[in-house]
Amino acid sequence: MAFIKTFPWVKILFFVRLSVSLPQMSSNTVNKCNINYPLSVRHKYYQSGDFILTGIISQFYMFSYEITFEQHPFDELMNDYLMLPQSYQNIVALVFAVKEINDNLQLLSNITLGFHIYNSYFSASWTYHASMQLVSARGKCIPNFKCDTQYNPVAVIGGPSSDVGVDMAANLCIYKIPQLTYGSTAEINDVTEAVFFHHMFPNEDHQYRGILQLLLFFSWTWIGVICSQDDETGERFVNSILPLFTANGICFDFIVRFPNLSFSNGITEMKNKMNEAKKVIIESTANVLVLHGDVKNIIMMTTLLYMFEMNIPVKLSGQVWIMVAQMDFSSVGHQSRWKANFIDGSLSFAVHSQELLGFQKFLQMRNPVIDTEDGFIRDIWQYAFKCILPDSDIGDQDMELCTGNEKQETLSEPLFDPNVSGNSYSIYNAVYALAHALDDMHSSHVKHRPMVGGGNWKLLNHHPWQVHQYLRSVSFNNNVNEEVYFDQNGEIEAGFDIINWIVFPNQSFLKVKIGRIDPQAAPDKVFNICEHSIVWSKSFNQAVPLSTCNDHCHLGYRKTKKEGEHFCCYDCLPCPEGKISNEKDMGDCFQCPEGQYPNINKDSCIPKRISFLSYEEPLGTSLAILALSFSSITALVLWVFIQHKDTPIVKANNQDLTYTLLISLLLCFLCPLFFIGKPQMVMCLLRQTMFGVIFSVAVSSVLAKTIIVFLAFMATKPGSRMRKWVGNRLAFSIVLSCTLNQATMCSVWLATSPPFPESDMNSMPEEIIVECNEGSVTMFYSDLGFMGVLAFASFTIAFLARKLPDSFNEAKFITFSMLVFCSVWLSFIPTYLSTKGKYMVAVEIFSILTSSAGLLGCIFSPKCYIIILRPELNNKDMLVRRK
């Protein structure tokens, strides 16, 4: 048995029935061994030709029992089989392609193609049996014994299951026969075997990426995977998609492996394992299931549903099944006996195909009476029309005889798929690829070795291995104008169609193409899908199904991982202040662009408002009116003093200083008008410096008045030297020196770091503050500090002179005015620093107006009271009277 395992083709030798007569041993006895053909192959199809193309195609599924070597191999191998009517299309595709080629005078002229098609029954034993017959004489099963040159196969087309290709390669690669497989094939590690392999099934990586793009297109990030167990292709599928899907944000709720059924007597065990898998699927929260397998897996699944009357849970009917191209529910012949609603609305991949002109008519014309060499159509015909052919070996003689005139239109279900399947299209292209390779080889032979005397091409001089180099480099356009060629690994360059499955109440199917994977297209055109053409399961009410571990994080929220869960499972947290998320399931929130801020829902950005203190808003209007009002009052006071300039009270308080102080206060009240409005360059340059200089004139005038009052009292004492300092010269010297000092500081400020307008984007969350940048903060506070020094000096001197014996002594009023002035500006600093934007400007305007009003009110209101309301007090007697 170890020898058989090492060399699988030896197993076929057990098919040979050895009738050995062993008489009693004697020296005169001669042993005789009669070798007969072991098995009568029931399903085959032969057509002669100059070149024979062999097909090993699975048309029926054979239920086999484990071989015990206790009875004849014929009895162990010939078991019940399951009819797959839809797969007959694959056989007809080969026949149809051969017919077209033989009718084509431009391709293989004067050379005919023939074929010999065997049924592999999805069985390794029958695949070995068919492959051994290829290297035997026709009608015999004796490998390496050739007596019929017309039967030498030039290539073999096999499929659809993955193990058919591997089983073929075990024998045929020894003879260097090119092999074209139209199904997915397990990886062949032997380089000497792989070199003779040509894959009509596209590279599976394209299919895997197509499934990924399909999941991402519908945002299905939470899926379940079902694949076959003890199967190299299943393991390869899982090992390929796990890193690929995970890297693109797809999580797996479960990966279930259903067992392969090697022998029919293990079906009960398989049923138990499928029940376990069904339980996992039902308990899953994933609404999308990716199903990987081949036709054999589908056959066993549907067989279990039929034999054990297993019910499909309602939950499975509310899930989207994504099936790979290797699977084909339509191939199963007894779908009407089990409920197939669970695949309603499902999506599947299929090898890209096109409708072939004349193929459907050719398929519909198949008839067992006309096509007598076709060993496949007989059983299909009897199965479909419930009759028996005259020469049939079916034991039930109560059935009606088939006439051959039965019409397929009378059947309740279509006998054959009305559309060209991906497998049939692959077989069709495989036959044409071989024909073009033979034509190239013929042309090369004629070019290098001209035929003598116009003789035919010497077929005996060519071997199957010579076709290989031409087959690998073949490139042509088929009859539907699609290019067919192989890559350097012998894989056809093709894509996949995306199919939507629609199940009707009578359990019939409709397959609708709704998309395509085209690897040869531009990167942005590789994946194409028509979402509006998809018919979802009725449980989804034609809405796109959702399959996520949890609900999506809405706009304005971000994802945060759940500890101990898959990375697709997460909680949703609101975006922090100042950030937004404008898409679902964002991993993190982000800042709005400069000049914008988040809306209340934090899902979009709103342009910030331009903010500055303007005349149009109530605050700006109020401050402007207030400034103009105080300016008017100051002008009125000045007019009053000018009108009464000859009165004692005006003369007694240094008339010139009084006028200077009033004029400077008038200008101070007008300074806030430079602070209101959109900041401009000229405005920014002038407003602080002009205010500083004018206010310095006002405060220095107050300081000069205070000093003059103090010196005037001191000069009245006998022998005092202070008399020479009393006069206008000292007063104007004080005002001028203080003003020049402040003007010098402002000039340095403007020369070194002048103020300028700027837009502050960040201080206020919803506003762009247009303001004047003071340039140098040091110079700004130096300007204010110098005025503070003058005010403090005035306050100190006035405080000391407050009790001087003079009825018109201004020291008391100056003391109180400086107290107000200092209080205002001391409060200004913290308030100014704690506000932003236009309110900062408003604070400064308010401080200017308040401090100026304090000076005006405290110093001049008593005088105006006397001048206007008590003129009798405005005389020289009151001036010299003492308390």
Short mmCIF file of N, CA, C and O in Angstrom, two decimals, residues 10-22 31-39 69 71-74 141-143:
data_model
loop_
_atom_site.label_atom_id
_atom_site.label_comp_id
_atom_site.label_asym_id
_atom_site.label_seq_id
_atom_site.Cartn_x
_atom_site.Cartn_y
_atom_site.Cartn_z
N VAL A 10 -0.32 3.44 -10.00
CA VAL A 10 -0.30 1.98 -9.87
C VAL A 10 -1.65 1.47 -9.41
O VAL A 10 -2.04 0.34 -9.69
N LYS A 11 -2.42 2.36 -8.70
CA LYS A 11 -3.73 1.94 -8.21
C LYS A 11 -4.62 1.46 -9.35
O LYS A 11 -5.47 0.59 -9.18
N ILE A 12 -4.43 2.03 -10.52
CA ILE A 12 -5.30 1.67 -11.63
C ILE A 12 -5.08 0.24 -12.07
O ILE A 12 -5.94 -0.39 -12.70
N LEU A 13 -3.93 -0.29 -11.73
CA LEU A 13 -3.67 -1.67 -12.11
C LEU A 13 -4.60 -2.64 -11.40
O LEU A 13 -4.81 -3.76 -11.85
N PHE A 14 -5.16 -2.20 -10.27
CA PHE A 14 -6.11 -3.06 -9.59
C PHE A 14 -7.42 -3.18 -10.34
O PHE A 14 -8.28 -3.99 -10.00
N PHE A 15 -7.60 -2.30 -11.34
CA PHE A 15 -8.82 -2.38 -12.13
C PHE A 15 -8.77 -3.57 -13.12
O PHE A 15 -9.77 -3.93 -13.72
N VAL A 16 -7.58 -4.06 -13.36
CA VAL A 16 -7.42 -5.13 -14.34
C VAL A 16 -7.86 -6.45 -13.71
O VAL A 16 -7.34 -6.84 -12.66
N ARG A 17 -8.82 -7.06 -14.31
CA ARG A 17 -9.31 -8.34 -13.79
C ARG A 17 -8.37 -9.45 -14.25
O ARG A 17 -8.16 -9.65 -15.44
N LEU A 18 -7.80 -10.11 -13.29
CA LEU A 18 -6.87 -11.19 -13.58
C LEU A 18 -7.58 -12.52 -13.33
O LEU A 18 -7.92 -12.85 -12.21
N SER A 19 -7.82 -13.21 -14.41
CA SER A 19 -8.41 -14.55 -14.30
C SER A 19 -7.26 -15.55 -14.35
O SER A 19 -6.71 -15.85 -15.43
N VAL A 20 -6.86 -15.98 -13.22
CA VAL A 20 -5.66 -16.82 -13.12
C VAL A 20 -6.07 -18.25 -12.76
O VAL A 20 -6.79 -18.47 -11.78
N SER A 21 -5.67 -19.15 -13.56
CA SER A 21 -5.94 -20.58 -13.29
C SER A 21 -4.69 -21.19 -12.68
O SER A 21 -3.62 -21.20 -13.29
N LEU A 22 -4.83 -21.67 -11.47
CA LEU A 22 -3.68 -22.23 -10.76
C LEU A 22 -3.92 -23.72 -10.50
O LEU A 22 -4.46 -24.11 -9.47
N ASN A 31 1.12 -22.23 -16.51
CA ASN A 31 0.14 -21.28 -15.99
C ASN A 31 -0.32 -20.33 -17.09
O ASN A 31 0.49 -19.81 -17.85
N LYS A 32 -1.63 -20.10 -17.16
CA LYS A 32 -2.19 -19.18 -18.15
C LYS A 32 -2.85 -18.00 -17.44
O LYS A 32 -3.56 -18.18 -16.47
N CYS A 33 -2.61 -16.81 -17.98
CA CYS A 33 -3.19 -15.57 -17.42
C CYS A 33 -3.95 -14.86 -18.52
O CYS A 33 -3.34 -14.39 -19.48
N ASN A 34 -5.27 -14.78 -18.35
CA ASN A 34 -6.10 -14.09 -19.33
C ASN A 34 -6.39 -12.66 -18.85
O ASN A 34 -6.94 -12.47 -17.77
N ILE A 35 -6.01 -11.70 -19.65
CA ILE A 35 -6.20 -10.28 -19.29
C ILE A 35 -7.37 -9.74 -20.08
O ILE A 35 -7.37 -9.77 -21.32
N ASN A 36 -8.39 -9.28 -19.37
CA ASN A 36 -9.57 -8.71 -19.99
C ASN A 36 -9.71 -7.23 -19.58
O ASN A 36 -9.16 -6.82 -18.56
N TYR A 37 -10.47 -6.47 -20.37
CA TYR A 37 -10.70 -5.06 -20.00
C TYR A 37 -11.54 -5.01 -18.73
O TYR A 37 -12.59 -5.65 -18.65
N PRO A 38 -11.09 -4.33 -17.73
CA PRO A 38 -11.69 -4.46 -16.39
C PRO A 38 -13.06 -3.83 -16.23
O PRO A 38 -13.95 -4.46 -15.68
N LEU A 39 -13.22 -2.61 -16.66
CA LEU A 39 -14.43 -1.86 -16.35
C LEU A 39 -15.07 -1.34 -17.62
O LEU A 39 -14.37 -0.84 -18.52
N PHE A 69 -10.64 -4.05 -0.81
CA PHE A 69 -9.94 -5.10 -1.52
C PHE A 69 -10.46 -6.49 -1.15
O PHE A 69 -9.74 -7.48 -1.19
N GLN A 71 -13.52 -7.47 -2.54
CA GLN A 71 -14.36 -7.86 -3.66
C GLN A 71 -13.83 -7.23 -4.93
O GLN A 71 -12.87 -6.46 -4.91
N HIS A 72 -14.44 -7.58 -6.04
CA HIS A 72 -13.95 -7.11 -7.32
C HIS A 72 -14.00 -5.58 -7.38
O HIS A 72 -14.96 -4.97 -6.92
N PRO A 73 -12.96 -4.94 -7.95
CA PRO A 73 -12.93 -3.46 -8.02
C PRO A 73 -14.15 -2.88 -8.70
O PRO A 73 -14.59 -1.79 -8.34
N PHE A 74 -14.71 -3.61 -9.68
CA PHE A 74 -15.89 -3.09 -10.36
C PHE A 74 -17.04 -2.89 -9.39
O PHE A 74 -17.76 -1.89 -9.45
N CYS A 141 -6.60 -1.08 -21.55
CA CYS A 141 -6.07 -0.35 -20.39
C CYS A 141 -4.70 -0.90 -20.06
O CYS A 141 -4.47 -1.43 -18.97
N ILE A 142 -3.83 -0.83 -21.05
CA ILE A 142 -2.46 -1.33 -20.89
C ILE A 142 -1.53 -0.16 -21.15
O ILE A 142 -1.27 0.19 -22.31
N PRO A 143 -1.04 0.51 -20.10
CA PRO A 143 -0.18 1.68 -20.30
C PRO A 143 1.06 1.36 -21.11
O PRO A 143 1.63 0.26 -21.01
#
